[in-house]
Amino acid sequence: MDTLDCSCRGPLLLHEANMVIDSLKRDIRRLTNDLVRKDTLISAYGSTLRAQAQSRIDMSFQTEFPEEPATTSQPACSTPQQNQPWTEVVARRQRGVLRRFSPSPFNLSNRYSVLADSNVADPAHAIPLPPQHRSAEQSRPTAPPPKPPAPRRVARERPRHPPSSTRPVTVLVGSSMVRHVTLPRSETWCLPGARVEDVQTRVPEVVEQHPTASAIVVHVGSNDIRLQQSEKLKSDFTSLIQTILATGKKCIVSGPIPSACFSDMQFSRIRQLHAWLVGYCSRERVPFVDNFGSFWRRRSLFARDGRHLNRAGASLLASNLELALEAHHTPC
């Protein structure tokens, strides 16, 4: 019985398979015809677009460079045409009305033509003019040479907090970024707009006014980024650190702070300065305070201008400095 069923089912399955194959062939032919038709439409559309683009280019070319009007050819003549006298010059008014200038009743001959032919043989024998007839440029006194520019002087802001009763052990010197930074047993020297070389010139004054201070903390460099002189900035930092160490004081470098309003170029330069200071201070065994990670992408720590620190930012900077002073056994 099973054998009979199998013998009957075989031709049926073969017939179904042939029907499926025929259906697939019809679908393939239909899809092929559709693809051919679409390719034809695309080709026609592309040729239409090219023709329209060419016509637009031709129209624009004709608009920008119009054809020049044909000029009337003049008959060639070996005899030059005699120009009309100036009294018969034809003038054209705005409305196209022609008129002729009448001859001038005045005598326009050059009365000084005889003097124009005579030349001075030697300019040294020329008669000098009196002072009242000399030109203003000849009588003007020579200006003195310009004076050299005065050295740049950065004024110090008075500390907003009263000085402690004891003498300070640490002195913080920096730009306006340290305006609101206060440390125990320390005095803050805020120099608005100061650069690295400005702080270096104030080091002798700091040492003279605070002989008991054992360490000088410097926070500067943001104003030097605008000058775009990386090599000069590195040289100025080297001179500043060596000047402080030559006084016998400990030098602590507070790293630069990436401001919230820096452009991409300024951010790249301040990051390069940070990386260079890390390597240089490590080689010279100078304590370095890393502020880059603490202030990066933290807009809430800056004032409205996006450049200076607000109270929260100044408090965070003071905390970083206190931790650095404690780590290097410097009392604060």
Tab-separated table of C-alpha atoms in Angstrom:
chain	number	residue	atom	x	y	z
A	1	MET	CA	0.000	0.000	0.000
A	2	ASP	CA	2.853	2.343	0.851
A	3	THR	CA	4.577	1.504	-2.377
A	4	LEU	CA	1.461	2.428	-4.329
A	5	ASP	CA	1.166	5.747	-2.545
A	6	CYS	CA	4.771	6.585	-3.268
A	7	SER	CA	4.372	5.730	-6.944
A	8	CYS	CA	1.320	8.006	-7.177
A	9	ARG	CA	2.846	10.891	-5.201
A	10	GLY	CA	6.019	11.077	-7.303
A	11	PRO	CA	4.444	12.376	-10.520
A	12	LEU	CA	2.306	14.792	-8.488
A	13	LEU	CA	5.364	16.309	-6.773
A	14	LEU	CA	7.162	16.545	-10.099
A	15	HIS	CA	4.195	18.361	-11.616
A	16	GLU	CA	4.091	20.818	-8.707
A	17	ALA	CA	7.802	21.451	-9.010
A	18	ASN	CA	7.437	22.179	-12.727
A	19	MET	CA	4.636	24.635	-12.009
A	20	VAL	CA	6.775	26.449	-9.431
A	21	ILE	CA	9.684	26.616	-11.886
A	22	ASP	CA	7.412	28.045	-14.590
A	23	SER	CA	6.111	30.645	-12.164
A	24	LEU	CA	9.656	31.670	-11.226
A	25	LYS	CA	10.605	31.956	-14.877
A	26	ARG	CA	7.634	34.225	-15.528
A	27	ASP	CA	8.633	36.407	-12.548
A	28	ILE	CA	12.200	36.606	-13.793
A	29	ARG	CA	11.047	37.659	-17.287
A	30	ARG	CA	8.727	40.263	-15.776
A	31	LEU	CA	11.457	41.691	-13.547
A	32	THR	CA	13.869	41.742	-16.465
A	33	ASN	CA	11.412	43.695	-18.581
A	34	ASP	CA	10.857	46.127	-15.721
A	35	LEU	CA	14.602	46.682	-15.340
A	36	VAL	CA	14.997	47.295	-19.066
A	37	ARG	CA	12.106	49.765	-19.058
A	38	LYS	CA	13.491	51.617	-16.027
A	39	ASP	CA	16.966	51.784	-17.562
A	40	THR	CA	15.429	53.297	-20.674
A	41	LEU	CA	13.567	55.903	-18.602
A	42	ILE	CA	16.711	56.753	-16.645
A	43	SER	CA	18.739	57.182	-19.825
A	44	ALA	CA	16.088	59.439	-21.336
A	45	TYR	CA	15.858	61.488	-18.158
A	46	GLY	CA	19.635	61.857	-18.010
A	47	SER	CA	19.840	63.042	-21.616
A	48	THR	CA	17.040	65.555	-20.920
A	49	LEU	CA	18.915	66.910	-17.896
A	50	ARG	CA	22.132	67.235	-19.857
A	51	ALA	CA	20.336	69.115	-22.619
A	52	GLN	CA	18.719	71.482	-20.117
A	53	ALA	CA	22.037	72.088	-18.362
A	54	GLN	CA	23.751	72.828	-21.682
A	55	SER	CA	21.018	75.276	-22.640
A	56	ARG	CA	21.334	77.067	-19.293
A	57	ILE	CA	25.100	77.328	-19.707
A	58	ASP	CA	24.666	78.791	-23.184
A	59	MET	CA	22.108	81.317	-21.937
A	60	SER	CA	24.337	82.412	-19.035
A	61	PHE	CA	27.311	82.721	-21.371
A	62	GLN	CA	25.340	84.897	-23.741
A	63	THR	CA	24.129	87.045	-20.837
A	64	GLU	CA	27.636	87.618	-19.442
A	65	PHE	CA	29.350	88.013	-22.814
A	66	PRO	CA	26.904	89.546	-25.339
A	67	GLU	CA	27.897	89.752	-28.931
A	68	GLU	CA	29.627	92.956	-29.876
A	69	PRO	CA	27.738	95.128	-32.369
A	70	ALA	CA	29.147	95.198	-35.836
A	71	THR	CA	31.297	98.246	-36.357
A	72	THR	CA	31.041	100.199	-39.574
A	73	SER	CA	34.188	99.875	-41.553
A	74	GLN	CA	35.810	103.143	-42.537
A	75	PRO	CA	37.276	103.509	-45.988
A	76	ALA	CA	41.023	103.199	-46.044
A	77	CYS	CA	42.811	106.366	-46.997
A	78	SER	CA	46.509	107.060	-47.220
A	79	THR	CA	46.012	110.726	-46.395
A	80	PRO	CA	45.488	111.304	-42.667
A	81	GLN	CA	42.241	112.954	-41.808
A	82	GLN	CA	42.634	116.491	-40.577
A	83	ASN	CA	41.295	117.023	-37.091
A	84	GLN	CA	38.799	119.780	-36.566
A	85	PRO	CA	39.801	122.780	-34.470
A	86	TRP	CA	38.798	122.810	-30.838
A	87	THR	CA	36.225	125.501	-31.486
A	88	GLU	CA	34.116	123.048	-33.475
A	89	VAL	CA	34.028	120.178	-30.977
A	90	VAL	CA	30.588	118.626	-30.943
A	91	ALA	CA	29.073	118.040	-27.484
A	92	ARG	CA	26.093	115.856	-26.699
A	93	ARG	CA	23.589	116.651	-24.012
A	94	GLN	CA	21.771	114.081	-21.914
A	95	ARG	CA	18.706	114.221	-24.181
A	96	GLY	CA	20.682	113.775	-27.344
A	97	VAL	CA	20.584	117.432	-28.485
A	98	LEU	CA	23.694	118.442	-30.375
A	99	ARG	CA	25.268	121.834	-29.924
A	100	ARG	CA	28.512	123.460	-30.906
A	101	PHE	CA	30.820	125.469	-28.704
A	102	SER	CA	31.178	129.009	-29.837
A	103	PRO	CA	34.678	130.312	-30.391
A	104	SER	CA	36.204	131.779	-27.257
A	105	PRO	CA	36.504	135.581	-27.345
A	106	PHE	CA	39.605	135.478	-25.129
A	107	ASN	CA	43.148	135.130	-26.329
A	108	LEU	CA	44.451	131.820	-25.024
A	109	SER	CA	47.996	132.099	-26.269
A	110	ASN	CA	50.799	131.234	-23.846
A	111	ARG	CA	52.418	134.488	-22.782
A	112	TYR	CA	55.213	132.674	-20.963
A	113	SER	CA	56.272	130.304	-23.744
A	114	VAL	CA	59.577	132.182	-24.072
A	115	LEU	CA	60.383	131.595	-20.433
A	116	ALA	CA	59.551	127.926	-20.686
A	117	ASP	CA	62.359	127.321	-23.183
A	118	SER	CA	65.033	128.789	-20.946
A	119	ASN	CA	66.636	126.257	-18.583
A	120	VAL	CA	68.753	126.921	-15.535
A	121	ALA	CA	72.315	125.933	-16.274
A	122	ASP	CA	73.330	125.159	-12.699
A	123	PRO	CA	70.795	124.647	-9.912
A	124	ALA	CA	73.408	125.740	-7.401
A	125	HIS	CA	73.244	129.297	-8.775
A	126	ALA	CA	69.478	129.486	-8.357
A	127	ILE	CA	68.292	132.363	-6.232
A	128	PRO	CA	67.029	131.079	-2.849
A	129	LEU	CA	63.540	132.044	-1.821
A	130	PRO	CA	62.988	134.159	1.265
A	131	PRO	CA	61.695	132.356	4.370
A	132	GLN	CA	58.174	133.735	4.005
A	133	HIS	CA	57.891	132.147	0.513
A	134	ARG	CA	59.217	128.727	1.417
A	135	SER	CA	56.832	125.785	1.509
A	136	ALA	CA	55.514	124.438	4.759
A	137	GLU	CA	57.409	121.157	4.345
A	138	GLN	CA	60.751	122.965	3.882
A	139	SER	CA	60.245	125.198	6.917
A	140	ARG	CA	58.914	122.379	9.126
A	141	PRO	CA	61.460	121.328	11.797
A	142	THR	CA	62.666	117.758	11.745
A	143	ALA	CA	60.846	115.539	14.232
A	144	PRO	CA	62.931	113.946	16.990
A	145	PRO	CA	63.455	110.175	16.797
A	146	PRO	CA	60.708	108.118	18.515
A	147	LYS	CA	61.358	107.080	22.075
A	148	PRO	CA	61.650	103.382	22.834
A	149	PRO	CA	58.497	101.859	24.377
A	150	ALA	CA	58.386	101.869	28.128
A	151	PRO	CA	58.720	98.498	29.867
A	152	ARG	CA	55.442	96.731	30.555
A	153	ARG	CA	54.319	97.300	34.133
A	154	VAL	CA	51.561	95.230	35.696
A	155	ALA	CA	49.934	96.687	38.791
A	156	ARG	CA	49.122	94.473	41.740
A	157	GLU	CA	45.638	94.261	43.176
A	158	ARG	CA	45.254	94.643	46.895
A	159	PRO	CA	44.259	91.406	48.605
A	160	ARG	CA	40.546	91.273	49.390
A	161	HIS	CA	41.186	89.356	52.606
A	162	PRO	CA	43.026	90.943	55.559
A	163	PRO	CA	46.596	89.680	56.073
A	164	SER	CA	47.133	87.123	58.806
A	165	SER	CA	48.679	88.143	62.101
A	166	THR	CA	51.665	85.845	61.532
A	167	ARG	CA	54.077	86.281	58.702
A	168	PRO	CA	53.152	84.320	55.565
A	169	VAL	CA	54.994	81.108	54.853
A	170	THR	CA	53.780	80.793	51.239
A	171	VAL	CA	53.272	83.478	48.605
A	172	LEU	CA	50.908	82.860	45.682
A	173	VAL	CA	51.736	84.970	42.630
A	174	GLY	CA	49.655	84.822	39.470
A	175	SER	CA	47.304	86.462	37.039
A	176	SER	CA	43.658	87.334	37.666
A	177	MET	CA	42.864	83.597	37.947
A	178	VAL	CA	44.081	83.745	41.585
A	179	ARG	CA	42.028	86.820	42.523
A	180	HIS	CA	39.753	84.955	44.958
A	181	VAL	CA	42.181	82.199	45.981
A	182	THR	CA	43.142	82.291	49.655
A	183	LEU	CA	45.464	79.904	51.501
A	184	PRO	CA	46.190	79.697	55.240
A	185	ARG	CA	49.356	81.517	56.292
A	186	SER	CA	49.803	82.732	52.734
A	187	GLU	CA	49.524	85.984	50.823
A	188	THR	CA	48.131	86.253	47.306
A	189	TRP	CA	49.695	88.566	44.737
A	190	CYS	CA	47.122	89.094	41.983
A	191	LEU	CA	48.559	90.686	38.847
A	192	PRO	CA	45.692	91.133	36.322
A	193	GLY	CA	46.804	90.493	32.753
A	194	ALA	CA	50.242	89.297	33.873
A	195	ARG	CA	52.390	87.089	31.702
A	196	VAL	CA	55.242	84.808	32.653
A	197	GLU	CA	57.909	87.473	32.134
A	198	ASP	CA	55.876	89.941	34.245
A	199	VAL	CA	55.844	87.537	37.180
A	200	GLN	CA	59.590	87.007	36.774
A	201	THR	CA	60.244	90.745	37.123
A	202	ARG	CA	58.223	90.809	40.380
A	203	VAL	CA	60.081	87.909	42.018
A	204	PRO	CA	62.771	90.130	43.679
A	205	GLU	CA	60.043	92.362	45.114
A	206	VAL	CA	58.157	89.339	46.486
A	207	VAL	CA	61.298	87.957	48.116
A	208	GLU	CA	62.163	91.358	49.572
A	209	GLN	CA	58.728	91.907	51.122
A	210	HIS	CA	58.371	88.340	52.424
A	211	PRO	CA	61.770	87.171	53.638
A	212	THR	CA	60.215	84.497	55.899
A	213	ALA	CA	58.335	82.791	53.040
A	214	SER	CA	59.753	79.396	52.228
A	215	ALA	CA	57.850	78.719	48.994
A	216	ILE	CA	56.525	80.710	46.054
A	217	VAL	CA	53.584	79.325	44.107
A	218	VAL	CA	53.185	80.679	40.565
A	219	HIS	CA	50.029	80.417	38.473
A	220	VAL	CA	50.459	82.112	35.115
A	221	GLY	CA	50.474	81.306	31.411
A	222	SER	CA	46.900	81.778	30.212
A	223	ASN	CA	47.571	85.310	28.918
A	224	ASP	CA	50.663	84.114	27.009
A	225	ILE	CA	48.589	81.681	24.929
A	226	ARG	CA	47.158	84.561	22.864
A	227	LEU	CA	50.650	85.519	21.594
A	228	GLN	CA	51.029	82.110	19.842
A	229	GLN	CA	54.753	81.892	20.690
A	230	SER	CA	55.234	78.426	22.144
A	231	GLU	CA	59.035	78.420	22.196
A	232	LYS	CA	59.214	81.859	23.848
A	233	LEU	CA	56.662	80.750	26.440
A	234	LYS	CA	58.771	77.696	27.319
A	235	SER	CA	61.869	79.876	27.605
A	236	ASP	CA	60.017	82.349	29.869
A	237	PHE	CA	58.820	79.539	32.151
A	238	THR	CA	62.348	78.150	32.386
A	239	SER	CA	63.720	81.586	33.341
A	240	LEU	CA	60.947	82.114	35.906
A	241	ILE	CA	61.540	78.785	37.665
A	242	GLN	CA	65.305	79.225	37.702
A	243	THR	CA	64.943	82.794	39.048
A	244	ILE	CA	62.823	81.575	41.973
A	245	LEU	CA	65.167	78.683	42.735
A	246	ALA	CA	68.160	81.061	42.669
A	247	THR	CA	66.643	83.017	45.597
A	248	GLY	CA	66.722	79.904	47.791
A	249	LYS	CA	62.912	79.564	47.863
A	250	LYS	CA	60.966	76.486	46.865
A	251	CYS	CA	59.119	76.926	43.588
A	252	ILE	CA	55.713	75.304	43.072
A	253	VAL	CA	54.147	75.569	39.615
A	254	SER	CA	50.355	75.611	39.393
A	255	GLY	CA	49.378	74.091	36.057
A	256	PRO	CA	47.304	75.971	33.462
A	257	ILE	CA	43.506	75.857	33.520
A	258	PRO	CA	41.576	75.146	30.295
A	259	SER	CA	39.128	78.026	30.093
A	260	ALA	CA	35.556	77.366	29.019
A	261	CYS	CA	35.738	80.001	26.249
A	262	PHE	CA	38.948	78.792	24.608
A	263	SER	CA	38.845	78.056	20.906
A	264	ASP	CA	40.207	74.821	19.473
A	265	MET	CA	43.579	76.393	18.771
A	266	GLN	CA	43.853	77.929	22.252
A	267	PHE	CA	42.814	74.653	23.870
A	268	SER	CA	45.456	72.791	21.855
A	269	ARG	CA	48.163	75.258	22.877
A	270	ILE	CA	47.255	75.168	26.570
A	271	ARG	CA	47.245	71.372	26.493
A	272	GLN	CA	50.716	71.386	24.915
A	273	LEU	CA	51.904	73.815	27.614
A	274	HIS	CA	50.466	71.519	30.298
A	275	ALA	CA	52.251	68.473	28.864
A	276	TRP	CA	55.549	70.355	28.590
A	277	LEU	CA	55.332	71.672	32.180
A	278	VAL	CA	54.676	68.163	33.493
A	279	GLY	CA	57.835	66.853	31.833
A	280	TYR	CA	60.018	69.847	32.695
A	281	CYS	CA	58.991	70.013	36.354
A	282	SER	CA	59.548	66.267	36.666
A	283	ARG	CA	63.091	66.579	35.298
A	284	GLU	CA	63.922	69.582	37.496
A	285	ARG	CA	62.180	68.048	40.554
A	286	VAL	CA	59.877	71.052	40.876
A	287	PRO	CA	56.446	70.388	42.468
A	288	PHE	CA	53.670	70.654	39.897
A	289	VAL	CA	49.922	71.059	40.581
A	290	ASP	CA	47.776	69.383	37.927
A	291	ASN	CA	44.662	71.513	37.387
A	292	PHE	CA	43.832	70.371	33.871
A	293	GLY	CA	41.578	67.455	34.756
A	294	SER	CA	39.831	69.326	37.570
A	295	PHE	CA	38.564	72.174	35.361
A	296	TRP	CA	38.170	70.542	31.948
A	297	ARG	CA	34.573	70.728	30.659
A	298	ARG	CA	33.281	72.180	33.929
A	299	ARG	CA	31.583	75.406	32.876
A	300	SER	CA	30.058	75.882	36.326
A	301	LEU	CA	33.488	76.744	37.758
A	302	PHE	CA	33.912	79.841	35.565
A	303	ALA	CA	32.393	83.298	35.657
A	304	ARG	CA	30.018	84.662	33.028
A	305	ASP	CA	32.871	85.619	30.723
A	306	GLY	CA	33.967	81.983	30.645
A	307	ARG	CA	37.602	82.961	31.246
A	308	HIS	CA	37.955	83.802	34.947
A	309	LEU	CA	37.094	81.603	37.912
A	310	ASN	CA	34.070	82.201	40.086
A	311	ARG	CA	33.957	81.498	43.824
A	312	ALA	CA	33.519	77.751	43.326
A	313	GLY	CA	36.404	77.596	40.862
A	314	ALA	CA	38.675	79.611	43.163
A	315	SER	CA	37.801	77.286	46.052
A	316	LEU	CA	38.689	74.225	43.957
A	317	LEU	CA	41.999	75.778	42.900
A	318	ALA	CA	42.794	76.575	46.537
A	319	SER	CA	42.076	72.955	47.497
A	320	ASN	CA	44.439	71.680	44.805
A	321	LEU	CA	47.185	74.001	46.029
A	322	GLU	CA	46.701	73.006	49.675
A	323	LEU	CA	46.976	69.318	48.790
A	324	ALA	CA	50.166	69.981	46.829
A	325	LEU	CA	51.684	71.950	49.710
A	326	GLU	CA	50.850	69.185	52.170
A	327	ALA	CA	52.257	66.505	49.855
A	328	HIS	CA	55.575	68.334	49.574
A	329	HIS	CA	55.744	69.038	53.339
A	330	THR	CA	55.363	72.773	52.926
A	331	PRO	CA	53.394	74.397	55.774
A	332	CYS	CA	50.464	76.513	54.653
